XYZ file of C-alpha atoms in Angstrom:
737
model
C -68.720 -50.426 60.967
C -66.194 -53.192 61.482
C -65.965 -55.916 58.974
C -63.971 -59.130 59.018
C -63.273 -61.844 56.449
C -62.133 -65.348 56.968
C -61.661 -68.097 54.272
C -61.503 -71.696 55.221
C -60.820 -74.780 53.111
C -61.926 -78.386 53.888
C -60.815 -81.356 51.878
C -62.233 -84.783 52.419
C -60.526 -87.673 50.698
C -59.203 -91.213 51.255
C -55.781 -92.363 50.393
C -57.347 -95.089 48.254
C -60.524 -94.276 46.230
C -62.784 -96.102 43.774
C -64.832 -94.333 41.065
C -67.168 -96.819 39.226
C -68.322 -95.846 35.713
C -71.787 -97.341 35.806
C -74.359 -96.651 33.099
C -77.708 -95.086 34.028
C -79.476 -98.345 33.252
C -79.055 -101.683 31.448
C -81.380 -103.850 29.375
C -81.955 -107.500 29.520
C -79.446 -109.423 27.308
C -76.880 -106.554 27.266
C -73.168 -107.457 27.569
C -71.480 -104.764 29.551
C -67.914 -103.940 30.450
C -68.225 -102.577 34.023
C -65.172 -100.429 34.622
C -63.858 -98.736 37.850
C -61.024 -96.284 38.279
C -58.858 -96.688 41.382
C -56.857 -93.720 42.646
C -53.794 -93.738 44.922
C -53.409 -90.433 46.797
C -50.411 -91.515 48.751
C -46.697 -90.941 47.954
C -45.956 -94.610 47.813
C -46.821 -97.609 45.534
C -49.757 -99.755 46.421
C -50.779 -103.280 45.546
C -54.217 -104.747 46.385
C -57.398 -106.541 45.445
C -60.508 -105.124 43.765
C -63.793 -106.966 44.057
C -67.274 -106.590 42.546
C -70.345 -107.927 44.328
C -73.775 -108.028 42.644
C -77.010 -108.745 44.432
C -80.685 -108.746 43.428
C -81.959 -105.483 44.746
C -85.390 -106.781 45.320
C -84.526 -109.852 47.482
C -80.857 -109.358 48.419
C -79.745 -112.598 46.768
C -76.100 -112.793 45.671
C -76.118 -113.037 41.832
C -72.412 -112.342 41.161
C -71.650 -115.687 39.772
C -74.662 -115.563 37.440
C -73.755 -112.158 35.899
C -69.905 -111.723 36.190
C -68.232 -113.630 33.298
C -64.811 -113.792 35.035
C -63.316 -113.639 38.548
C -65.015 -111.367 40.962
C -61.631 -110.315 42.465
C -58.900 -108.730 40.454
C -55.406 -107.701 41.514
C -54.257 -104.140 40.877
C -50.953 -102.136 41.248
C -50.733 -98.396 41.748
C -47.797 -96.066 41.556
C -47.462 -93.139 43.894
C -50.272 -90.635 43.211
C -51.371 -92.812 40.223
C -54.510 -94.209 38.826
C -55.419 -97.554 37.304
C -58.545 -99.226 35.943
C -60.149 -102.596 36.494
C -62.971 -104.248 34.493
C -65.467 -107.005 34.720
C -67.559 -108.379 31.790
C -71.236 -108.652 32.757
C -74.007 -110.544 30.992
C -77.339 -109.083 32.080
C -79.957 -111.874 32.697
C -83.699 -111.783 31.840
C -84.975 -112.504 35.315
C -83.649 -109.542 37.414
C -85.299 -106.126 37.565
C -82.663 -104.224 39.500
C -79.022 -105.046 40.349
C -77.246 -103.634 43.418
C -73.502 -103.456 42.827
C -70.701 -102.926 45.378
C -67.178 -102.129 44.167
C -64.480 -102.579 46.825
C -60.723 -101.971 46.762
C -58.286 -103.166 49.525
C -54.572 -102.467 49.869
C -53.078 -103.176 53.327
C -54.851 -100.867 55.779
C -56.287 -98.792 52.962
C -59.738 -99.552 51.608
C -62.719 -97.934 49.824
C -66.012 -99.065 48.403
C -69.032 -97.730 46.586
C -72.567 -99.152 46.358
C -75.499 -98.193 44.134
C -78.407 -99.750 42.222
C -78.466 -100.371 38.465
C -82.068 -100.535 36.947
C -82.606 -103.383 34.544
C -85.015 -102.459 31.709
C -86.892 -105.113 29.785
C -85.495 -105.830 26.277
C -89.049 -106.522 25.247
C -91.599 -103.788 24.758
C -95.264 -103.439 24.049
C -95.474 -102.529 20.408
C -98.667 -101.035 18.841
C -99.125 -101.588 15.135
C -101.780 -99.424 13.615
C -103.706 -99.513 10.391
C -105.890 -96.452 9.536
C -108.928 -97.310 7.557
C -111.429 -95.158 5.586
C -114.210 -95.726 3.129
C -116.254 -93.465 0.916
C -119.983 -93.162 0.167
C -121.567 -96.480 -0.987
C -118.078 -98.108 -1.132
C -116.675 -101.392 0.101
C -112.939 -101.786 0.946
C -110.783 -104.497 2.469
C -107.819 -103.639 4.665
C -105.077 -106.111 5.586
C -102.475 -105.772 8.357
C -99.665 -107.854 6.794
C -97.590 -108.138 9.982
C -100.434 -109.888 11.871
C -101.413 -111.983 8.873
C -97.865 -113.287 8.349
C -96.554 -113.364 11.878
C -93.201 -115.184 11.905
C -91.305 -114.334 15.077
C -91.260 -117.058 17.751
C -90.573 -114.527 20.498
C -93.616 -112.324 19.741
C -96.510 -112.658 22.102
C -99.925 -111.126 21.488
C -101.407 -108.742 23.951
C -104.544 -107.182 22.509
C -106.339 -106.405 19.234
C -108.787 -103.447 18.996
C -111.042 -102.344 16.282
C -112.373 -98.752 16.191
C -114.939 -97.407 13.775
C -116.579 -93.943 13.270
C -119.424 -94.381 10.806
C -120.393 -90.647 10.484
C -117.424 -88.347 11.234
C -119.450 -85.314 10.020
C -120.990 -85.132 13.539
C -117.595 -83.985 14.853
C -118.365 -80.671 13.310
C -121.603 -80.529 15.370
C -119.630 -81.437 18.439
C -117.358 -78.412 17.778
C -120.275 -75.965 18.129
C -120.056 -75.910 21.990
C -116.522 -74.600 21.591
C -118.026 -71.500 19.884
C -120.938 -71.242 22.315
C -118.824 -71.076 25.418
C -115.581 -69.417 24.383
C -114.641 -67.451 27.426
C -113.381 -64.164 26.113
C -115.542 -61.120 25.541
C -114.082 -59.608 22.370
C -116.513 -58.724 19.595
C -115.378 -61.479 17.229
C -115.911 -64.209 19.774
C -119.118 -62.728 21.087
C -120.406 -62.885 17.516
C -119.048 -66.502 17.257
C -121.261 -67.458 20.291
C -124.282 -65.784 18.653
C -123.388 -67.507 15.290
C -123.099 -70.930 16.957
C -126.392 -70.745 18.814
C -128.330 -69.454 15.817
C -126.726 -72.106 13.560
C -127.337 -74.946 16.021
C -130.958 -73.851 16.435
C -131.415 -73.772 12.673
C -129.839 -77.241 12.218
C -131.937 -78.757 15.032
C -135.205 -77.322 13.631
C -134.380 -78.276 10.060
C -133.484 -81.930 10.577
C -135.821 -84.091 12.753
C -133.185 -86.885 12.792
C -130.554 -84.523 14.188
C -132.972 -83.350 16.904
C -133.342 -86.990 17.993
C -129.680 -87.275 18.305
C -129.590 -84.261 20.636
C -132.227 -85.961 22.762
C -130.012 -89.101 22.976
C -127.030 -86.990 24.060
C -129.145 -85.709 26.968
C -129.507 -89.229 28.320
C -126.221 -90.695 27.232
C -123.314 -91.902 29.435
C -120.934 -88.969 29.645
C -118.060 -91.351 28.978
C -119.055 -91.546 25.349
C -118.364 -87.820 25.078
C -114.854 -87.699 26.379
C -112.079 -85.991 24.523
C -110.347 -87.552 21.476
C -107.116 -87.029 23.471
C -108.482 -89.198 26.296
C -109.916 -91.943 24.271
C -107.996 -95.176 23.858
C -105.515 -94.773 26.714
C -104.279 -98.349 26.294
C -103.435 -97.638 22.621
C -101.283 -94.563 23.298
C -97.584 -94.607 23.734
C -97.768 -92.057 26.624
C -100.255 -91.635 29.444
C -102.277 -88.440 28.955
C -101.451 -87.193 32.440
C -97.738 -87.085 31.447
C -98.146 -84.998 28.398
C -98.214 -81.206 28.073
C -101.702 -81.392 26.672
C -103.608 -82.624 29.699
C -105.363 -79.302 30.158
C -106.512 -79.416 26.523
C -108.009 -82.783 27.087
C -109.799 -81.755 30.135
C -111.157 -78.705 28.441
C -112.516 -80.695 25.409
C -114.082 -83.241 27.757
C -115.943 -80.516 29.591
C -117.159 -79.059 26.253
C -118.482 -82.505 25.192
C -120.093 -83.216 28.535
C -122.080 -79.921 28.184
C -123.348 -80.684 24.697
C -126.797 -81.929 25.755
C -127.387 -78.794 27.748
C -126.095 -76.445 24.989
C -128.404 -78.000 22.447
C -131.554 -77.265 24.417
C -133.585 -75.134 21.935
C -134.953 -72.777 24.641
C -131.464 -72.147 26.011
C -130.050 -71.540 22.508
C -132.680 -68.851 21.802
C -131.878 -67.124 25.081
C -128.111 -67.281 24.420
C -128.161 -65.795 20.906
C -130.338 -62.872 22.199
C -127.958 -62.273 24.998
C -124.889 -62.331 22.813
C -126.523 -60.079 20.250
C -127.132 -57.531 22.977
C -123.489 -57.717 23.968
C -122.470 -57.234 20.368
C -124.728 -54.185 20.077
C -122.925 -52.595 23.004
C -119.589 -53.026 21.191
C -120.767 -51.166 18.101
C -119.662 -47.573 17.984
C -121.701 -44.681 16.607
C -119.909 -44.839 13.268
C -121.070 -48.418 12.806
C -117.751 -50.141 13.366
C -117.116 -52.748 16.031
C -114.351 -52.370 18.591
C -112.222 -55.359 19.462
C -113.337 -55.225 23.163
C -116.061 -53.323 24.766
C -114.910 -49.828 25.779
C -112.471 -49.464 22.911
C -112.239 -46.011 21.369
C -111.595 -47.068 17.823
C -113.414 -49.444 15.417
C -111.591 -52.520 14.036
C -112.188 -52.718 10.367
C -111.232 -56.372 9.905
C -113.415 -57.564 12.816
C -116.284 -55.495 11.406
C -115.876 -57.187 7.983
C -115.650 -60.586 9.620
C -118.934 -59.981 11.531
C -120.643 -58.695 8.366
C -119.399 -61.844 6.501
C -120.925 -64.052 9.257
C -124.289 -62.392 8.902
C -124.000 -62.935 5.141
C -123.394 -66.606 5.725
C -126.515 -66.916 7.922
C -128.711 -65.203 5.343
C -127.223 -67.158 2.502
C -128.345 -70.480 4.041
C -131.802 -69.106 5.009
C -131.441 -68.614 8.684
C -134.205 -66.040 9.245
C -135.057 -66.390 12.896
C -132.490 -63.697 13.968
C -132.551 -61.574 10.738
C -134.748 -58.761 12.027
C -132.766 -58.587 15.299
C -129.450 -57.628 13.737
C -130.676 -55.801 10.631
C -130.072 -52.226 12.005
C -126.640 -53.257 13.329
C -125.826 -54.624 9.797
C -126.776 -51.417 8.092
C -124.630 -49.342 10.427
C -121.693 -51.701 9.827
C -122.046 -51.551 6.082
C -122.083 -47.749 6.204
C -118.897 -47.663 8.268
C -117.137 -50.102 5.860
C -118.231 -48.161 2.793
C -116.956 -44.803 4.211
C -113.606 -46.406 5.272
C -113.210 -47.828 1.809
C -113.916 -44.405 0.267
C -111.237 -42.818 2.517
C -108.759 -45.415 1.396
C -109.552 -44.571 -2.186
C -108.924 -40.889 -1.578
C -105.537 -41.705 -0.017
C -104.762 -43.796 -3.099
C -105.578 -40.872 -5.380
C -103.187 -38.661 -3.372
C -100.386 -41.211 -3.853
C -101.191 -41.299 -7.599
C -100.962 -37.509 -7.793
C -97.394 -37.673 -6.478
C -96.364 -40.319 -9.010
C -94.876 -39.440 -12.448
C -97.844 -41.059 -14.260
C -101.088 -40.970 -12.369
C -102.939 -43.189 -14.979
C -100.212 -45.847 -14.964
C -99.981 -45.853 -11.240
C -103.785 -46.550 -10.943
C -103.590 -49.227 -13.725
C -100.857 -51.137 -11.951
C -102.360 -50.941 -8.446
C -103.026 -54.350 -6.848
C -105.807 -54.081 -4.191
C -104.788 -55.523 -0.855
C -106.387 -58.740 0.541
C -108.095 -56.370 3.028
C -109.939 -54.615 0.189
C -110.952 -57.879 -1.377
C -112.229 -59.058 1.931
C -114.407 -55.901 1.977
C -115.695 -56.665 -1.531
C -116.460 -60.241 -0.386
C -118.365 -59.090 2.709
C -120.230 -56.458 0.700
C -121.259 -58.990 -2.013
C -123.622 -60.724 0.380
C -125.798 -57.584 0.511
C -126.239 -56.152 -3.013
C -129.591 -54.580 -2.204
C -128.276 -52.590 0.767
C -127.447 -48.908 0.057
C -123.853 -47.996 -0.974
C -122.433 -45.153 1.038
C -119.678 -44.395 -1.596
C -119.468 -43.940 -5.323
C -120.119 -47.164 -7.132
C -117.133 -46.252 -9.370
C -114.811 -46.821 -6.410
C -116.097 -50.380 -5.844
C -116.023 -51.087 -9.654
C -112.329 -49.852 -9.750
C -111.209 -52.026 -6.831
C -113.096 -55.017 -8.297
C -111.621 -54.440 -11.803
C -108.128 -54.148 -10.609
C -108.424 -57.248 -8.420
C -109.866 -59.239 -11.319
C -106.987 -58.081 -13.507
C -104.296 -59.451 -11.199
C -106.155 -62.407 -9.607
C -103.380 -64.830 -10.466
C -100.991 -63.094 -7.978
C -103.218 -63.629 -4.877
C -103.401 -66.466 -2.386
C -105.827 -69.286 -2.593
C -108.064 -67.632 -0.023
C -108.122 -64.370 -1.847
C -108.793 -66.023 -5.225
C -111.747 -67.813 -3.660
C -113.138 -64.489 -2.425
C -112.565 -62.925 -5.794
C -114.389 -65.679 -7.600
C -117.430 -65.240 -5.400
C -117.313 -61.436 -5.792
C -117.116 -61.771 -9.578
C -119.939 -64.343 -9.717
C -122.230 -62.175 -7.542
C -121.573 -59.273 -9.884
C -122.364 -61.172 -13.000
C -118.812 -61.372 -14.204
C -118.959 -65.012 -15.047
C -115.869 -65.077 -17.128
C -113.529 -64.071 -14.215
C -115.383 -66.327 -11.841
C -115.107 -69.400 -14.199
C -111.446 -68.568 -14.994
C -110.571 -68.576 -11.207
C -112.499 -71.753 -10.543
C -110.958 -73.487 -13.592
C -107.468 -72.499 -12.331
C -108.226 -73.721 -8.788
C -109.622 -76.947 -10.150
C -106.534 -77.560 -12.362
C -104.174 -76.925 -9.380
C -105.966 -79.092 -6.923
C -104.841 -82.531 -5.715
C -107.265 -85.495 -5.814
C -106.521 -88.111 -3.130
C -108.481 -91.378 -2.579
C -108.117 -90.817 1.205
C -107.863 -87.079 1.634
C -110.234 -85.916 -1.073
C -109.681 -82.682 -2.997
C -107.193 -80.149 -1.662
C -104.375 -77.883 -2.578
C -100.692 -78.425 -1.900
C -99.902 -74.776 -1.517
C -102.649 -74.281 1.092
C -100.143 -73.848 3.896
C -100.139 -71.900 7.110
C -98.662 -68.463 7.301
C -98.693 -65.373 9.514
C -101.578 -63.598 7.781
C -105.313 -64.133 8.191
C -105.599 -65.129 4.512
C -102.920 -67.909 5.016
C -104.957 -70.257 7.160
C -105.520 -73.798 5.669
C -108.884 -74.647 7.364
C -110.381 -71.232 6.616
C -109.108 -71.404 3.012
C -110.523 -74.875 2.345
C -113.871 -73.746 3.796
C -114.037 -70.628 1.584
C -113.099 -72.654 -1.558
C -116.025 -75.053 -0.714
C -118.286 -72.104 -0.599
C -116.938 -70.870 -3.991
C -117.321 -74.132 -5.700
C -120.807 -74.659 -4.287
C -122.039 -71.267 -5.365
C -120.417 -70.994 -8.713
C -120.282 -74.592 -10.048
C -122.812 -76.499 -7.932
C -120.603 -79.585 -8.470
C -121.787 -81.718 -5.541
C -119.124 -84.461 -6.221
C -116.249 -81.957 -5.952
C -117.708 -80.190 -2.921
C -118.008 -83.475 -1.072
C -114.413 -84.318 -1.999
C -113.319 -80.965 -0.537
C -115.410 -81.650 2.654
C -113.546 -84.908 3.098
C -110.261 -82.961 3.466
C -111.823 -80.828 6.251
C -113.004 -83.961 8.084
C -109.636 -85.682 7.759
C -108.061 -82.485 9.097
C -110.341 -82.687 12.076
C -109.402 -86.312 12.610
C -105.837 -85.413 13.477
C -106.238 -81.791 14.591
C -108.167 -79.723 17.111
C -109.767 -76.576 15.591
C -108.380 -73.949 18.009
C -109.837 -70.577 16.961
C -113.411 -69.524 16.842
C -112.958 -68.209 13.240
C -111.480 -71.533 12.134
C -114.235 -73.491 13.783
C -117.122 -71.355 12.574
C -115.855 -71.378 8.913
C -115.323 -75.151 8.943
C -118.744 -75.800 10.454
C -120.324 -73.539 7.740
C -118.591 -75.522 5.037
C -119.209 -78.986 6.463
C -122.802 -78.698 7.578
C -124.334 -76.356 4.926
C -122.794 -77.260 1.556
C -122.833 -80.410 -0.500
C -124.653 -83.630 0.398
C -126.514 -83.756 3.706
C -124.305 -86.154 5.701
C -125.841 -85.449 9.137
C -129.252 -86.991 8.382
C -127.936 -90.335 7.265
C -128.150 -93.349 9.519
C -125.097 -95.163 10.837
C -125.084 -97.737 7.999
C -121.739 -99.309 8.054
C -121.126 -103.139 7.747
C -117.935 -104.308 9.328
C -116.304 -107.733 9.501
C -112.969 -108.819 10.841
C -111.663 -112.273 9.826
C -114.707 -114.486 9.851
C -116.638 -112.382 12.406
C -119.368 -109.877 11.526
C -119.333 -106.957 13.830
C -122.912 -105.747 14.562
C -122.996 -103.444 17.545
C -126.736 -103.771 17.819
C -126.314 -107.474 18.593
C -123.211 -107.126 20.867
C -123.966 -106.011 24.408
C -120.328 -105.284 25.063
C -120.228 -102.501 22.363
C -121.737 -99.067 23.002
C -122.372 -96.914 19.918
C -122.149 -93.147 20.283
C -125.207 -91.311 18.945
C -124.514 -89.146 15.876
C -120.910 -90.136 15.104
C -121.717 -93.822 15.311
C -118.388 -94.374 17.090
C -117.770 -97.847 18.575
C -114.844 -99.991 19.705
C -114.306 -103.769 20.022
C -111.305 -105.492 21.705
C -110.006 -109.062 21.780
C -107.525 -110.431 24.347
C -104.326 -112.319 23.494
C -105.821 -115.914 23.417
C -108.592 -114.704 21.075
C -106.335 -113.163 18.365
C -106.024 -115.176 15.116
C -103.996 -114.351 11.975
C -107.095 -114.057 9.803
C -108.281 -111.130 12.027
C -105.752 -109.136 10.083
C -108.293 -108.645 7.327
C -111.018 -106.092 7.914
C -113.876 -105.378 5.504
C -115.907 -102.197 5.676
C -118.975 -101.413 3.542
C -120.564 -97.847 3.670
C -124.151 -98.149 2.620
C -124.958 -94.461 2.607
C -123.638 -90.988 1.800
C -120.609 -89.478 3.575
C -117.377 -91.091 4.705
C -116.414 -93.383 7.572
C -113.060 -94.104 9.158
C -111.489 -96.211 11.812
C -108.391 -98.125 12.853
C -107.190 -101.543 13.715
C -104.702 -101.726 16.525
C -102.475 -104.811 17.216
C -100.485 -104.777 20.423
C -97.815 -107.267 21.172
C -94.598 -107.863 23.104
C -91.406 -108.346 21.201
C -87.584 -108.232 21.645
C -86.371 -104.728 20.815
C -83.755 -106.046 18.328
C -86.363 -107.990 16.364
C -88.894 -105.171 15.940
C -89.361 -104.295 12.297
C -90.245 -100.758 11.026
C -93.879 -99.860 10.441
C -95.401 -98.485 7.320
C -98.277 -95.995 7.912
C -99.055 -92.377 6.797
C -96.202 -91.524 9.107
C -92.724 -92.995 8.274
C -89.681 -92.835 10.578
C -86.052 -93.736 10.022
C -83.328 -93.668 12.591
C -79.574 -93.726 11.936
C -76.420 -93.356 14.117
C -73.247 -91.695 12.875
C -69.734 -91.522 14.462
C -68.556 -87.871 14.452
C -64.860 -87.322 13.924
C -62.941 -84.062 13.572
C -59.975 -83.965 11.226
C -57.789 -81.276 9.758
C -60.208 -81.078 6.895
C -63.239 -80.527 9.111
C -65.932 -82.851 10.463
C -66.375 -86.365 9.044
C -69.259 -88.560 9.892
C -69.481 -92.374 9.490
C -72.705 -94.311 9.571
C -72.914 -97.018 12.177
C -74.092 -100.332 10.714
C -73.997 -103.903 12.141
C -70.214 -104.416 11.842
C -69.185 -100.842 12.759
C -66.970 -100.555 15.795
C -67.730 -97.715 18.089
C -64.883 -96.846 20.435
C -65.235 -95.531 24.025
C -65.369 -91.748 24.003
C -66.681 -91.513 20.478
C -69.226 -88.737 19.867
C -72.255 -90.195 18.161
C -74.949 -88.215 16.264
C -78.474 -89.609 16.472
C -80.396 -88.668 13.321
C -84.182 -89.258 13.181
C -86.083 -88.518 9.963
C -89.842 -88.487 9.912
C -92.214 -87.986 6.945
C -95.936 -87.053 7.425
C -98.548 -86.767 4.647
C -100.959 -84.512 6.514
C -101.025 -81.840 9.179
C -101.156 -83.248 12.760
C -101.278 -81.891 16.258
C -100.183 -83.305 19.642
C -97.440 -85.528 18.291
C -95.170 -87.432 20.697
C -91.721 -88.750 19.455
C -89.792 -91.002 21.700
C -86.233 -92.153 20.925
C -84.849 -95.034 23.064
C -81.159 -95.102 23.809
C -78.542 -97.818 24.357
C -77.327 -97.960 27.952
C -73.773 -97.604 26.773
C -74.523 -94.055 25.471
C -74.635 -91.011 27.639
C -76.496 -87.951 26.308
C -74.448 -84.807 25.770
C -77.426 -82.423 26.254
C -79.203 -83.226 29.562
C -81.307 -80.052 29.796
C -84.984 -80.293 28.745
C -85.981 -77.158 26.818
C -88.133 -75.785 24.067
C -86.372 -75.659 20.652
C -87.029 -74.236 17.241
C -85.389 -75.588 14.104
C -86.287 -75.927 10.423
C -89.573 -74.171 10.920
C -90.752 -76.552 13.602
C -91.149 -75.795 17.289
C -90.970 -78.617 19.814
C -90.121 -79.456 23.467
C -87.177 -81.837 24.000
C -87.159 -83.774 27.248
C -84.038 -85.844 28.018
C -84.631 -88.822 30.265
C -82.385 -91.606 31.495
C -83.341 -94.197 28.943
C -84.860 -92.134 26.087
C -85.216 -88.686 24.636
C -88.769 -87.325 24.095
C -89.977 -84.727 21.655
C -93.435 -83.108 22.157
C -94.722 -81.426 18.996
C -97.865 -79.313 19.242
C -98.182 -78.615 15.459
C -96.587 -80.953 12.889
C -97.328 -79.811 9.327
C -97.138 -82.005 6.331
C -93.508 -82.569 5.218
C -90.136 -84.100 6.067
C -88.429 -83.311 9.388
C -85.050 -84.261 10.837
C -84.206 -84.374 14.581
C -80.602 -84.609 15.637
C -78.880 -84.836 18.965
C -75.493 -86.162 20.238
C -74.596 -88.907 22.684
C -71.243 -90.096 23.984
C -69.994 -93.701 23.988
C -69.596 -94.134 27.735
C -69.456 -97.863 28.497
C -68.013 -100.772 26.478
C -70.127 -103.764 25.616
C -72.895 -104.973 23.299
C -76.149 -103.143 23.680
C -79.715 -102.975 22.394
C -80.379 -99.420 21.111
C -84.159 -99.811 21.198
C -86.503 -98.187 18.684
C -87.972 -94.822 17.904
C -91.731 -94.380 18.114
C -94.064 -91.547 16.974
C -97.798 -91.155 17.538
C -100.468 -88.552 17.041
C -102.083 -88.399 20.468
C -105.243 -86.940 18.892
C -105.711 -89.871 16.542
C -103.689 -92.911 17.798
C -104.262 -94.850 14.560
C -101.656 -92.557 13.050
C -98.397 -93.959 14.638
C -95.163 -95.510 13.495
C -91.884 -96.860 14.676
C -88.389 -97.557 13.435
C -86.723 -100.982 13.401
C -84.588 -102.292 16.254
C -80.891 -101.813 16.307
C -77.826 -103.323 18.153
C -74.688 -101.356 18.981
C -71.172 -102.677 19.903
C -68.838 -100.394 21.797
C -65.171 -101.381 22.293
């Protein structure tokens, strides 16, 4: 073959060229130095005139004289092949939305010009101040939003005030049952969860006539009352749901809620649990163990133990309508687990034989969490035949009880129940006493444990751990007050999180609905007043109350908002808890916005980064700090949260004189936190799917690109699942020279 290669170069340039250094945007009130570089590409000196023309991009009106603070034309001189710079001081007005600029340079027969549009952002923004509210059983509380009560700014203009109340949040647990009933995958654990949910829902409906009435109301209710918590209160959220990464989650949850009425049909529930039990029977192997998915060759021991535990839960609360259906399956599963445990013990003896001191080896052995989970599952069925020597079970139980202090909270809870069910009250009481002494009592969050944190193992799951400890305290102490306190933590977790796994949801539902005081049967007895107004949904046709949860919302427009409406009084006249939020929305100048104090706190600082012979030096930017063109500035955002949250949006606004260094949107991981960072023209957004309790720092760099005096905006954060949990930093001004 013949081949040829040709390389051509084309160069397009003018002898005289202008290069404007325009920012991406400006804000109303900014003072901006608009600079332009002019280049001479000839071999001779040039003298000429540079001119800046500004027009209103919407109507074409010349606004140069209104904005440019000096002469529109400026003289320049250029050496051969040289460059120079010309500048104009601009004062951005409040009545223009977009400015079209045209920069021109003329020298004899040489000329050049560039034209573009500069967006003008409002220096005012819609601010949402939130005040979470909560009240306990038979309790009255008064909440005051100080900023609304003592409003002082003359530039602040009201937009809307909204009150939101959920009088019986325990019903959110009932609304989670459809998630279990219709989980799409066909593994044995989730097939069992569908069976579990249908049997449990049927039991709840048949046991509580009032609950059955609520189901009937759901069948006839407007589907809008059953929309996702992510989709409720669009006007209260800092970001439209369609623009977040969680749209699919919201749609999915909405569909689950819209099908609630159908799912709670008693005839259908009976059919469904029979169908899922048949599927589960097909997944049980001849040895009694369950495979993960149908067709698997080997049994999964943990899944088998989980299913046995679920059956134990149903029998513990007296659900007998399915007992005879799964009894033969249960016996086979117990036989499988007993024999696997016996094999494990034989392997342990072989290891002991190889050690120098067999007796010492066996005495120091710590049973694994897996073994303790077996003991817990087996403890539900003391009358069922053991298929291994009782001495093996006694050895494992004895060793676990000896070293119980070294285990996680979840494992300690299982051990307490195992000990109690085997008449070892001393160990059970010791564990419960230790758990009680190490717990935290919070007026809002109830009773919980600080070290109940998420990990990689199945026994390091906060929701499941709290649920198991509720079971332990209920069965061993019967202390209703403490059990209700622990259930409050579960409900508050549900307020700011979505329960995402079938195991997590089933454990939480078991703990919430079937232990402690019966919260589901109580009526929606909450008295609410705001200012001098009594809010009675029954007498207000514009308020629709959701059956079960008692959720309702009332809003007031700008001209209806009074300072005394900052005071909200709530009285809970029955058992259980109630919660809600007051949302005040107003327009204010960015520089006058003050920081908010909520369960989320946020602080933003700017630092100039300088590199010296001794390394990097940072200097905090305060009101009088002079930032020079070209300086590298570190943006540092610190947030503190006092509880776990999901679907959190953090938005950091940026001064128009700054140019972001990193312009690529990407997923990042730092400090144990994963998030998606999206850089936009006027702000940087952080989307956080899971935000655990703690303190977090976000940092990124910007470059001082334009001289002038700029509003740096504020930083906002909001839990999209519960918009009452939001906060923002104070406004800040930046001068660049």
